[in-house]
mmCIF file of C-alpha atoms in Angstrom:
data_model
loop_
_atom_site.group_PDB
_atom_site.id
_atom_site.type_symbol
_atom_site.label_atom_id
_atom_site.label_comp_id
_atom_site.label_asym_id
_atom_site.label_seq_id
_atom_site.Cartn_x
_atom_site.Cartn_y
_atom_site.Cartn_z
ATOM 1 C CA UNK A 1171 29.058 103.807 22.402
ATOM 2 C CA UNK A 1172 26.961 106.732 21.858
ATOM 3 C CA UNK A 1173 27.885 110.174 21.498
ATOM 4 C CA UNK A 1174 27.513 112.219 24.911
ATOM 5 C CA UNK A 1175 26.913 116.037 24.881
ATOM 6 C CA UNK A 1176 30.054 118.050 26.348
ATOM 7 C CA UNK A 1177 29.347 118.714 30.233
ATOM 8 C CA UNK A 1178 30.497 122.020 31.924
ATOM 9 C CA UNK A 1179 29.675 121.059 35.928
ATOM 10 C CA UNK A 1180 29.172 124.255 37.998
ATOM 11 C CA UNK A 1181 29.567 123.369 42.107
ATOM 12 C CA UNK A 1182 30.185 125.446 44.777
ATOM 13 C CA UNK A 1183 33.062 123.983 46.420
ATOM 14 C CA UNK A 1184 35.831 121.520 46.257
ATOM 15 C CA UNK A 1185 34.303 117.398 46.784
ATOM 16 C CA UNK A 1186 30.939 118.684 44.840
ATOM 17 C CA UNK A 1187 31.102 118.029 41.391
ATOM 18 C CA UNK A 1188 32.634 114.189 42.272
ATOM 19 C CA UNK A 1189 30.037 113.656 44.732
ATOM 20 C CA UNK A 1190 27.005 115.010 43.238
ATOM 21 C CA UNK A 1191 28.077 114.299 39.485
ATOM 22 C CA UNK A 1192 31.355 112.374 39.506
ATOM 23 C CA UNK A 1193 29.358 109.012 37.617
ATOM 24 C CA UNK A 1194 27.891 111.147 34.937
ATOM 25 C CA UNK A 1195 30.939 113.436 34.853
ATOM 26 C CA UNK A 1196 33.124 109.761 34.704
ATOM 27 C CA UNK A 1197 30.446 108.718 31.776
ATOM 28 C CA UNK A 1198 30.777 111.111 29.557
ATOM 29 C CA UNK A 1199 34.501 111.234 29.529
ATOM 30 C CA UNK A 1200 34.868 107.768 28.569
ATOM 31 C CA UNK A 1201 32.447 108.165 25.766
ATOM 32 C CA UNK A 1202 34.975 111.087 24.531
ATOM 33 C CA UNK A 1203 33.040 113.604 25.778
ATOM 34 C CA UNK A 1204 34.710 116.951 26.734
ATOM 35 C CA UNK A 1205 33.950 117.382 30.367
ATOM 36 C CA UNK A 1206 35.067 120.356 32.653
ATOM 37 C CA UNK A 1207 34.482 121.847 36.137
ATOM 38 C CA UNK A 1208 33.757 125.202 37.698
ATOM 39 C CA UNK A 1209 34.164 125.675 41.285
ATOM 40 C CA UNK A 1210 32.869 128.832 42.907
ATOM 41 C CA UNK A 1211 35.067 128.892 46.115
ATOM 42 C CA UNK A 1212 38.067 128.256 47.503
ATOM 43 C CA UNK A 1213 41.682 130.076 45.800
ATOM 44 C CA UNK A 1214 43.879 128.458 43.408
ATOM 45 C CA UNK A 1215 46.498 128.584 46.399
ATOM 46 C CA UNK A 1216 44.821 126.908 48.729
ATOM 47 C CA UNK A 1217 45.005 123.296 50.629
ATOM 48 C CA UNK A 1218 41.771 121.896 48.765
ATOM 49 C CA UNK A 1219 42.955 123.275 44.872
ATOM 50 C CA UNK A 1220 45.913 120.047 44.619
ATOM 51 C CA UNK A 1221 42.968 117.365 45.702
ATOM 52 C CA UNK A 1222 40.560 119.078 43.409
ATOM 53 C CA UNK A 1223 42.882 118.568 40.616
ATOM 54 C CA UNK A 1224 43.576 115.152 41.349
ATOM 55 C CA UNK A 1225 40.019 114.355 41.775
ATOM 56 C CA UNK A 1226 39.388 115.782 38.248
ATOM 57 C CA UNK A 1227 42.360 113.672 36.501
ATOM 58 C CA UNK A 1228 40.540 110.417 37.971
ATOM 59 C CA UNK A 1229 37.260 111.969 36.452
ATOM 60 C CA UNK A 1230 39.089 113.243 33.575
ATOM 61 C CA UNK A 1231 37.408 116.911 33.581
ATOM 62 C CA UNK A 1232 40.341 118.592 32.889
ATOM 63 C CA UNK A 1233 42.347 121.231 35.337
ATOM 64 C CA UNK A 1234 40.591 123.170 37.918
ATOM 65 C CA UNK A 1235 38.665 126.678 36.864
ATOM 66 C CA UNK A 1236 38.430 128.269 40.335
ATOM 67 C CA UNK A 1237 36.650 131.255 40.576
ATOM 68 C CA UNK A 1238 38.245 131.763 44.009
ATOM 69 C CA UNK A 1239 35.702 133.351 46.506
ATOM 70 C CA UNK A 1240 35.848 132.610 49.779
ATOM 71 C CA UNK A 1241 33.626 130.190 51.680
ATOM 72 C CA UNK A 1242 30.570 130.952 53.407
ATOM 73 C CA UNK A 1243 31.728 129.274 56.814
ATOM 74 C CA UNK A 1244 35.279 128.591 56.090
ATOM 75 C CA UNK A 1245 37.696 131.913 55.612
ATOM 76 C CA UNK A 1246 40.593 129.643 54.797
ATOM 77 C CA UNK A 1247 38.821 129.234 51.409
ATOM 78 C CA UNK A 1248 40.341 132.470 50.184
ATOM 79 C CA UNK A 1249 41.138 134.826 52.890
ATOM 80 C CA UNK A 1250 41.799 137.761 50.624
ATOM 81 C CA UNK A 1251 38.536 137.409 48.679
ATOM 82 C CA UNK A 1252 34.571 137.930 49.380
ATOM 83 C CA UNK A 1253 32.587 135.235 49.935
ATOM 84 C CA UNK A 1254 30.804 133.818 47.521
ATOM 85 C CA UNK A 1255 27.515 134.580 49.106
ATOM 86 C CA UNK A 1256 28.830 138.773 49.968
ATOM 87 C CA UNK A 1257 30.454 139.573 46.226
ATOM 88 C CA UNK A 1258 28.023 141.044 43.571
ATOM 89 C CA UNK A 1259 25.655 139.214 42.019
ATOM 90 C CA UNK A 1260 26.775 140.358 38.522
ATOM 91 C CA UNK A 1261 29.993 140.063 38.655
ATOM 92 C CA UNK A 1262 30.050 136.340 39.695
ATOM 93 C CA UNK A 1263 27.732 135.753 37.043
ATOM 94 C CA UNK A 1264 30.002 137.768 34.243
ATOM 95 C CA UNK A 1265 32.985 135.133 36.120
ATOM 96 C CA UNK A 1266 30.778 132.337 35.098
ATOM 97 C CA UNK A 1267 29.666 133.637 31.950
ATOM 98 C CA UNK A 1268 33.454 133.967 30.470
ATOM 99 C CA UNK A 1269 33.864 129.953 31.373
ATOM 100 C CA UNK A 1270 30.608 128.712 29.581
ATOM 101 C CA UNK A 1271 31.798 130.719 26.630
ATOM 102 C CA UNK A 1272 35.064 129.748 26.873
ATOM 103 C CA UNK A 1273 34.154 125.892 27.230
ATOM 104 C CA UNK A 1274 31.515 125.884 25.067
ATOM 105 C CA UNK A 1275 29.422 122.896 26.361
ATOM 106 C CA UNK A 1276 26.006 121.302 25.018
ATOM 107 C CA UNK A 1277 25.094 121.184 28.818
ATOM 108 C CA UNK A 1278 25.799 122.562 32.282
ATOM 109 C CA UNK A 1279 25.161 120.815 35.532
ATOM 110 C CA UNK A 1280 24.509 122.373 38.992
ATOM 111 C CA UNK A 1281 23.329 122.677 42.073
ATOM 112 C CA UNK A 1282 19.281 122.552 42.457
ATOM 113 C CA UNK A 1283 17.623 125.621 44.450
ATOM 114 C CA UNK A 1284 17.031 124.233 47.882
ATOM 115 C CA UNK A 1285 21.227 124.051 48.051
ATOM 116 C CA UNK A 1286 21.770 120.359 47.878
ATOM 117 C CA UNK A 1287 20.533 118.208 50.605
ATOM 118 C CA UNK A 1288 21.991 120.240 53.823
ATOM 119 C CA UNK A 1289 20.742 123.623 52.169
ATOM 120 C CA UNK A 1290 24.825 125.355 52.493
ATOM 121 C CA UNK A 1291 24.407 128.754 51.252
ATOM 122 C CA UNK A 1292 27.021 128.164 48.927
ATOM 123 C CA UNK A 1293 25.430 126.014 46.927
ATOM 124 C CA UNK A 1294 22.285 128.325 47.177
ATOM 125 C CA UNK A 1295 24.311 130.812 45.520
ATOM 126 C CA UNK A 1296 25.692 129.006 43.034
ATOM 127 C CA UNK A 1297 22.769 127.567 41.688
ATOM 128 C CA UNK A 1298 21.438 131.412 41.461
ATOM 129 C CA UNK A 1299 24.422 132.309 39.785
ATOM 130 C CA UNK A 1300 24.483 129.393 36.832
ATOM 131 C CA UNK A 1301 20.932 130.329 36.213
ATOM 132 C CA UNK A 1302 21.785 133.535 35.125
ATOM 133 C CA UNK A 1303 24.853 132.584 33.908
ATOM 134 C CA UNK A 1304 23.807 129.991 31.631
ATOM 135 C CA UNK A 1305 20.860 132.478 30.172
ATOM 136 C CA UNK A 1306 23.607 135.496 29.706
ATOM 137 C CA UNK A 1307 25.959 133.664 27.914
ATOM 138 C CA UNK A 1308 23.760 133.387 25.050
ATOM 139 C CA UNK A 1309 23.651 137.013 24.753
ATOM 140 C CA UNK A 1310 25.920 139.032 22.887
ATOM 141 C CA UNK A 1311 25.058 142.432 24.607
ATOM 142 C CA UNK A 1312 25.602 141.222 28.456
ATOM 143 C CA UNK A 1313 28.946 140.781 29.387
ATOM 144 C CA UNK A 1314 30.329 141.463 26.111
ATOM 145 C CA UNK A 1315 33.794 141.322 27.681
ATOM 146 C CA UNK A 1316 33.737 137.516 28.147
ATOM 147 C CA UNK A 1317 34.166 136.805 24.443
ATOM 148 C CA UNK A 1318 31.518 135.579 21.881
ATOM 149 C CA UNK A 1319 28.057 134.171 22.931
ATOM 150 C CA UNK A 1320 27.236 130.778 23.372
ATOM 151 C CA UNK A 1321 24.316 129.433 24.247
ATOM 152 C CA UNK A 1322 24.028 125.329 25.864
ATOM 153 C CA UNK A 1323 21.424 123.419 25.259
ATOM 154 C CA UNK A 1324 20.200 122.816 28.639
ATOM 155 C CA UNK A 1325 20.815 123.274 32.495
ATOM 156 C CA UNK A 1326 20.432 120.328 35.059
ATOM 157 C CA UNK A 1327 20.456 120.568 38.501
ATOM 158 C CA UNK A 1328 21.794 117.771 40.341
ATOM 159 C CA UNK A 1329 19.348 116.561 43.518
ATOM 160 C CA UNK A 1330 17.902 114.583 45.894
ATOM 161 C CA UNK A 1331 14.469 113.213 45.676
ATOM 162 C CA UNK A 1332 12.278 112.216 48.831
ATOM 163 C CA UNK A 1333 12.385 108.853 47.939
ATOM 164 C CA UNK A 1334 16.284 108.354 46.762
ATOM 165 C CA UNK A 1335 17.152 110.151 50.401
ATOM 166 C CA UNK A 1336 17.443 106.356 51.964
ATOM 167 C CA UNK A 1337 20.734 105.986 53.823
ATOM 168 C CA UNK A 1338 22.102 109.458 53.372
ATOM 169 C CA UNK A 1339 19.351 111.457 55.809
ATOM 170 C CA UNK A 1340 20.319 109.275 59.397
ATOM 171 C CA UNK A 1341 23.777 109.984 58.157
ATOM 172 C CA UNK A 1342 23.914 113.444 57.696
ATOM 173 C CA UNK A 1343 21.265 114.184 60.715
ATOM 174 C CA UNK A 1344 23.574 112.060 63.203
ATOM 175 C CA UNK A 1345 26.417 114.790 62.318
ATOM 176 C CA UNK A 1346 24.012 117.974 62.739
ATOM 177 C CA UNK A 1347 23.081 118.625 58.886
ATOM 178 C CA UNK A 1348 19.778 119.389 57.957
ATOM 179 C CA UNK A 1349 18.465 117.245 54.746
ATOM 180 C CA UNK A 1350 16.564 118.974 51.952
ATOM 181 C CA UNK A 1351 15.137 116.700 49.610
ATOM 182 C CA UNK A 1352 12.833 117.762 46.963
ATOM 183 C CA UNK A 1353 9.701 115.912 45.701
ATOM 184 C CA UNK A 1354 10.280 113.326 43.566
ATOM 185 C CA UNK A 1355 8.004 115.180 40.714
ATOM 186 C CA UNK A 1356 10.346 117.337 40.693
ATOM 187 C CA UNK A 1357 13.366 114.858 39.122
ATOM 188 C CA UNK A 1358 13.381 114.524 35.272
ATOM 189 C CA UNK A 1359 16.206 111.651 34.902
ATOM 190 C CA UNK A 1360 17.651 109.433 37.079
ATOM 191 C CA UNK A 1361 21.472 108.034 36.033
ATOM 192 C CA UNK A 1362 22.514 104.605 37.241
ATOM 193 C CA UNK A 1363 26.189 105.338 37.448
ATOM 194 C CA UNK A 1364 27.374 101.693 38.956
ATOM 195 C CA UNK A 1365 29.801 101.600 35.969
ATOM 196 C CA UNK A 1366 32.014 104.544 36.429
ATOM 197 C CA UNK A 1367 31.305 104.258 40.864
ATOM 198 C CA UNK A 1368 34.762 103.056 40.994
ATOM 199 C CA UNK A 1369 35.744 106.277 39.447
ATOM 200 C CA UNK A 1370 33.531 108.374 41.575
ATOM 201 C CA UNK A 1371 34.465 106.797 44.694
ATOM 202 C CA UNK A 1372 38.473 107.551 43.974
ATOM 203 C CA UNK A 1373 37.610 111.126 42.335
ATOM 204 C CA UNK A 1374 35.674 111.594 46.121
ATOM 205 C CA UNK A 1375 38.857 109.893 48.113
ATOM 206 C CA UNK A 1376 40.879 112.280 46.246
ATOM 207 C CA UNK A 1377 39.545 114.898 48.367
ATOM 208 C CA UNK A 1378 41.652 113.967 51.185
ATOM 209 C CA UNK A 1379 41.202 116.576 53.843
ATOM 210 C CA UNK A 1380 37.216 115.958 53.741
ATOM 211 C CA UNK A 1381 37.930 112.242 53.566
ATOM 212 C CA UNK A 1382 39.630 112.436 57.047
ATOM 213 C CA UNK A 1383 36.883 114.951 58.277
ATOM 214 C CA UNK A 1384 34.177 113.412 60.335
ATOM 215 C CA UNK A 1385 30.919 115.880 59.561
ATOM 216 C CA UNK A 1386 31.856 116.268 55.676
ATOM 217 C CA UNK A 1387 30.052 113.420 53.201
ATOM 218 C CA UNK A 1388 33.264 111.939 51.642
ATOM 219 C CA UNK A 1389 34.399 111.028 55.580
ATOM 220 C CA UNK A 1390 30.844 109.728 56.098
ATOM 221 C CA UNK A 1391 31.039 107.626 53.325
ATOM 222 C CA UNK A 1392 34.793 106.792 53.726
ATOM 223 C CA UNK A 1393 33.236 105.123 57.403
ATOM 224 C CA UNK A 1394 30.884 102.803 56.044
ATOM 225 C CA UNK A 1395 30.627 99.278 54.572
ATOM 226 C CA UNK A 1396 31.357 99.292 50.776
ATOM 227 C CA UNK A 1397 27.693 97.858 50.075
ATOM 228 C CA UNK A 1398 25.957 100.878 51.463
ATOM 229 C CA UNK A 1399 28.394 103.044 50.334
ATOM 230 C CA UNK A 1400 27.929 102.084 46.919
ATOM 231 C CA UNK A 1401 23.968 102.328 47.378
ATOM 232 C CA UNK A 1402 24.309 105.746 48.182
ATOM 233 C CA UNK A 1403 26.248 106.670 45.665
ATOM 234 C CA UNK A 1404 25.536 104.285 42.465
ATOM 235 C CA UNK A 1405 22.440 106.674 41.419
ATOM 236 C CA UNK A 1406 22.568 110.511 40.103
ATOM 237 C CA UNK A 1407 19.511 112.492 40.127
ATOM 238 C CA UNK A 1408 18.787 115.617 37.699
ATOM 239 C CA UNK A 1409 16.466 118.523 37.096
ATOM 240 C CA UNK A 1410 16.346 119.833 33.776
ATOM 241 C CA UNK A 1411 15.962 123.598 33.785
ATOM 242 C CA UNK A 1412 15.726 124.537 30.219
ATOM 243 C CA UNK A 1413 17.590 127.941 29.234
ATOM 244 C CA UNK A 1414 16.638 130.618 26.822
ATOM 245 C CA UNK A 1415 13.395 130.491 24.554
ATOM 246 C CA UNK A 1416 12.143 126.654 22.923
ATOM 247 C CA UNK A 1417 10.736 126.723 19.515
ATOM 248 C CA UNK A 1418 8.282 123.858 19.208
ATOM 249 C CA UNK A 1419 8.971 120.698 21.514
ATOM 250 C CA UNK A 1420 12.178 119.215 21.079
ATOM 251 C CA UNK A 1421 13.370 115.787 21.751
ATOM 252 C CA UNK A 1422 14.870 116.207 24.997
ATOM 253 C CA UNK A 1423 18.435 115.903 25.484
ATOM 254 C CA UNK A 1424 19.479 113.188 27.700
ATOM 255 C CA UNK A 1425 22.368 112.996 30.212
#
């Protein structure tokens, strides 16, 4: 088996990383990768932290990091904290920042910029945040407080093009989400993730209280036949958003 590069996934909330990543997430930890999540909302305390800890033991990502800001449009997320979208701009990113150096990995995933598929600001602020995040780490002089630089080799953000929308967009419109895809020029790999979809679909069932939900995906896709379920989510798409300066053209690192 090849070697994989170390992943550090960076999602807004609870449910994200396993449904928008949990193949290539499941991938690399089989290949002894190290593997790890970030999750912008929602506090260590609350009802969602035990099923996103059990979700990452079946993806084998390690224990929760929870930066612990409160939801957008849920203030059970963290009732004592800002929301995500409301605290400053720096500081999340110097929050972010600590756990890239910390982890160390060859590549961080994310959210893309239109805020996955039903555009939550969450996930619009989260993708802002890793951007700068990512770049910063690499810096000694900005947030110097978050230990040494370290700098990954590239950024992807996870997405949705045009034509891979299929099942998903009647689905998510018949509960009252919008759908942003993106143009499909705008993908740069494509992961058929049908081996490790048996872990993705467990690591997504481990969210429990979404799986019982009616409008949230993993209900959605906890209601349908196993055949279209597994259409939907057998395939991961990517954007790679290259960090920091390139010298010459380098092979480009694959996921």
């Amino acid at each position: 088996m090849p070697v994989l590069p170390s992943l550090l996934a960076v999602f807004a909330h609870p449910d994200d990383e396993s449904l928008l990543a949990g193949g290539v997430l499941a991938q690399h930890a089989a290949a002894g990768a190290r593997t790890a999540v970030v999750t912008a909302t929602w506090a260590p305390d609350s009802r969602r932290a035990p099923e996103l800890a059990d979700a990452l033991t079946v993806l084998g990502a390690g224990t929760p990091r929870l930066l612990g800001y409160n939801d957008a449009r849920n203030p059970e997320a963290a009732p004592n904290q800002p929301r995500l979208v409301d605290a400053p701009l720096d500081e999340a990113v110097g929050h972010l920042v600590a756990h890239i150096r910390d982890f160390k990995p060859d590549v961080v995933i994310g959210h893309d910029a239109v805020g996955q598929l039903t555009g939550h600001p969450d996930h619009v602020r989260t993708h802002q945040i890793t951007l700068l995040a990512v770049e910063a780490a690499g810096l000694a002089h900005l947030h110097p407080e978050a230990g040494p630089p370290w700098q990954p080799a590239a950024l992807y953000a996870a997405t949705h093009p045009e034509s891979g929308v299929g099942l998903l967009g009647p689905l998510l419109e018949g509960v009252g989400k919008a759908v942003f895809a993106v143009p499909d020029s705008y993908v740069t790999t494509s992961i058929d993730v049908t081996p490790w979809a048996d872990v993705k679909w467990r690591a997504i069932l481990a969210h429990r209280g979404e799986v019982a939900r009616e409008r949230p995906l993993p209900g959605i896709l906890a209601r349908l036949p196993e055949a279209d379920r597994n259409q939907i989510i057998q395939t991961e798409h990517f954007t790679r958003l290259t960090p920091g300066p390139v010298k010459g053209d380098p092979d480009r690192l694959t996921i």
